[in-house]
GROMACS .gro file of C-alpha atoms in nm:
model
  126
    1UNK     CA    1  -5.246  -0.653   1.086
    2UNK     CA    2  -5.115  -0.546   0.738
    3UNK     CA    3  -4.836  -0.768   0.548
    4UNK     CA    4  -4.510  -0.630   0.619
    5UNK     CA    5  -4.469  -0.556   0.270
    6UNK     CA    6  -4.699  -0.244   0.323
    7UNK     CA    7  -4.431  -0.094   0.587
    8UNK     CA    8  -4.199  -0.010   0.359
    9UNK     CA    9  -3.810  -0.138   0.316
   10UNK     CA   10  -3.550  -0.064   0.567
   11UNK     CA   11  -3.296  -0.137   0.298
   12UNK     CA   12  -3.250   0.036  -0.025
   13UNK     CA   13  -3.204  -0.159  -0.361
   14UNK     CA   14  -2.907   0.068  -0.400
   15UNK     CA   15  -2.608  -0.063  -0.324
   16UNK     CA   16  -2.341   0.185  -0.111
   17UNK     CA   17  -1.916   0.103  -0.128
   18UNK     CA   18  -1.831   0.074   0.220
   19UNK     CA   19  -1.451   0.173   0.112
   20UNK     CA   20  -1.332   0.458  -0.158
   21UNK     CA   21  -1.213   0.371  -0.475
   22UNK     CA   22  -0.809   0.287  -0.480
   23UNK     CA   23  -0.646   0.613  -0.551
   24UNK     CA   24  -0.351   0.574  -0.863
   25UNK     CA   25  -0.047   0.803  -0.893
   26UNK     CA   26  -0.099   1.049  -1.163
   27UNK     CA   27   0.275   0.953  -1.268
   28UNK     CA   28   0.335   0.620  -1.455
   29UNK     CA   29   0.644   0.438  -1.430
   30UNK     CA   30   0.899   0.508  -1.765
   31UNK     CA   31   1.237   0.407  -1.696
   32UNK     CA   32   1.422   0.164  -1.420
   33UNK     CA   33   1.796   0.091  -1.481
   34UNK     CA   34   1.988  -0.155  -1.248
   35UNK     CA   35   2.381  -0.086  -1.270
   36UNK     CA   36   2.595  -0.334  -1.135
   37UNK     CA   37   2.834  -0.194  -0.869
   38UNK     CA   38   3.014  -0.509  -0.777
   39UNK     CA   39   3.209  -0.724  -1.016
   40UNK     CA   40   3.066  -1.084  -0.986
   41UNK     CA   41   3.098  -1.411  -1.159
   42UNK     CA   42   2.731  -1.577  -1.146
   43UNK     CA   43   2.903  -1.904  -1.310
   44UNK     CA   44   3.128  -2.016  -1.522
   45UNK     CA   45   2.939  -1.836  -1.899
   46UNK     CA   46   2.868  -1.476  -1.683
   47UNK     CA   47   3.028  -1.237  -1.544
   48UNK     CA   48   2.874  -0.907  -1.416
   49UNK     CA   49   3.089  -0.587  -1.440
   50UNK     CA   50   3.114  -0.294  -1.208
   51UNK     CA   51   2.894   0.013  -1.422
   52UNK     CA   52   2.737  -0.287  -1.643
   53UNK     CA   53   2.360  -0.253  -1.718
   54UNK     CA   54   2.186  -0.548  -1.564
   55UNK     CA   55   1.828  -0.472  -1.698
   56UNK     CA   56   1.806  -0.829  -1.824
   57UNK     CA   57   1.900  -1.025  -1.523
   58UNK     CA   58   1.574  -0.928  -1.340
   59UNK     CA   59   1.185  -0.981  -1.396
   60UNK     CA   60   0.927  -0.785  -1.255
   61UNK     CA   61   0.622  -0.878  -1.042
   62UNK     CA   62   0.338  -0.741  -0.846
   63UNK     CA   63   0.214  -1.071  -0.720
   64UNK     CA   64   0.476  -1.336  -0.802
   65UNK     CA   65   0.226  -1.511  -1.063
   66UNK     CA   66   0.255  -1.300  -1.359
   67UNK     CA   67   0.637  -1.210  -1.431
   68UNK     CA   68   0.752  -0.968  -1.646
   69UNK     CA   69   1.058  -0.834  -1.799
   70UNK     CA   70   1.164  -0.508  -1.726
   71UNK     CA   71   1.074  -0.392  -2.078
   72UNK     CA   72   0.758  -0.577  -2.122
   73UNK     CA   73   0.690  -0.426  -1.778
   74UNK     CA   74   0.733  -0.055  -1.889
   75UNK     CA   75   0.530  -0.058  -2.197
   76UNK     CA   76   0.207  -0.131  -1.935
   77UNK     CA   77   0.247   0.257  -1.800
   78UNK     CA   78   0.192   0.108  -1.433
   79UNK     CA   79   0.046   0.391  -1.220
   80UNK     CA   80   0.135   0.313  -0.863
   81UNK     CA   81  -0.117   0.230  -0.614
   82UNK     CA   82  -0.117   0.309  -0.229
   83UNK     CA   83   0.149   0.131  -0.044
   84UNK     CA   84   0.231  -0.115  -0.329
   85UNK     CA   85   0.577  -0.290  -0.432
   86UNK     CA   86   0.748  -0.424  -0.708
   87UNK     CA   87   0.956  -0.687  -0.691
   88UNK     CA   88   1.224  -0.763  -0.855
   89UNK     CA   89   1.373  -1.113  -0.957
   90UNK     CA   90   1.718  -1.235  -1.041
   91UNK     CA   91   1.716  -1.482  -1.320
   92UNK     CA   92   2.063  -1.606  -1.324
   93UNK     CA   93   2.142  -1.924  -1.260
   94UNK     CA   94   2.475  -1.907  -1.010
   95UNK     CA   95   2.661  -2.167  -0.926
   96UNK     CA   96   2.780  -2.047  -0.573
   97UNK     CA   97   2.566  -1.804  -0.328
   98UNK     CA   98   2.593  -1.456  -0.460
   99UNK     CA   99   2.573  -1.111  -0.282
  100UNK     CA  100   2.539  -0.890  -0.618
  101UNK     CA  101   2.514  -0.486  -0.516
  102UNK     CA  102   2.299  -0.251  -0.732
  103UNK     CA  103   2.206   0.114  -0.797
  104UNK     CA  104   1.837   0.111  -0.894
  105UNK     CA  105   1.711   0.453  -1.109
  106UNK     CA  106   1.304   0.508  -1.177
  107UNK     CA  107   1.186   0.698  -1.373
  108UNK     CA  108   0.843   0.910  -1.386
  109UNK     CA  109   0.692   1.008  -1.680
  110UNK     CA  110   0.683   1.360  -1.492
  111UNK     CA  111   1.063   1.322  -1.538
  112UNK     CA  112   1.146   1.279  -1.139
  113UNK     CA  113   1.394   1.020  -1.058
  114UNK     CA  114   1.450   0.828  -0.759
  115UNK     CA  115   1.751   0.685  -0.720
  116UNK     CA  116   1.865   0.369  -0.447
  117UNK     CA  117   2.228   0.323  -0.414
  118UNK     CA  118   2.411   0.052  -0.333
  119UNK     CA  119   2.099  -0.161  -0.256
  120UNK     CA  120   2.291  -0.582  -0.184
  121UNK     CA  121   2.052  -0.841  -0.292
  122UNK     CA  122   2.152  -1.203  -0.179
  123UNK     CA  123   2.133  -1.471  -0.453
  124UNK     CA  124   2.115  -1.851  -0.339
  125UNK     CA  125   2.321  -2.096  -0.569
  126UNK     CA  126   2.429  -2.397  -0.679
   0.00000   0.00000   0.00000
């Protein structure tokens, strides 16, 4: 009986990807702007107006370890993936529980724009 070696491999020392590549939008992200829609008093220092700009209230995450802010966020030119989120996180400090109530604008760099209005987002203080 010859060695088994002398057979011949059933495997190949190639190795195969069982699952295709994740697929990126062509489009990276270029602009978000959060408007307040709601006037609000987070405490006693900060009060958000109805039409304000709230850019700098929030941090962005993919994963809720690495934080960004909105700006810092933008200059990566995120392409999106397949069924992915963002997240985005208040970082006031209110004294009382706050409902605050948005319009959120993206931007592509394809210039489309997606726009969600009157999104609430439910803020636990004190």
């Amino acid at each position: 009986m010859k060695p088994s070696s002398d057979f011949g491999s059933l495997f190949s020392n190639k190795a195969w990807a069982c699952s295709p590549p994740d697929s990126f939008s062509i489009e990276t992200l270029k602009a978000i702007r959060i408007i307040n829609k709601k006037r609000v008093q987070v405490n006693q220092n900060e009060i958000l107006e109805i039409g304000q700009e709230i850019n700098d209230q929030y941090r962005m995450t993919l994963t809720f370890q690495m934080e960004y802010s909105i700006e810092e966020f933008l200059k990566r030119d995120h392409k999106f993936l397949k069924d992915e989120r963002l997240y985005l996180k208040f970082t006031g400090v209110p004294e009382d529980n706050l409902e605050i109530m948005i319009d959120i604008e993206i931007e592509l760099d394809n210039g489309n724009m997606f726009v969600f209005n009157n999104e609430t987002m439910k803020i636990n203080g004190g």
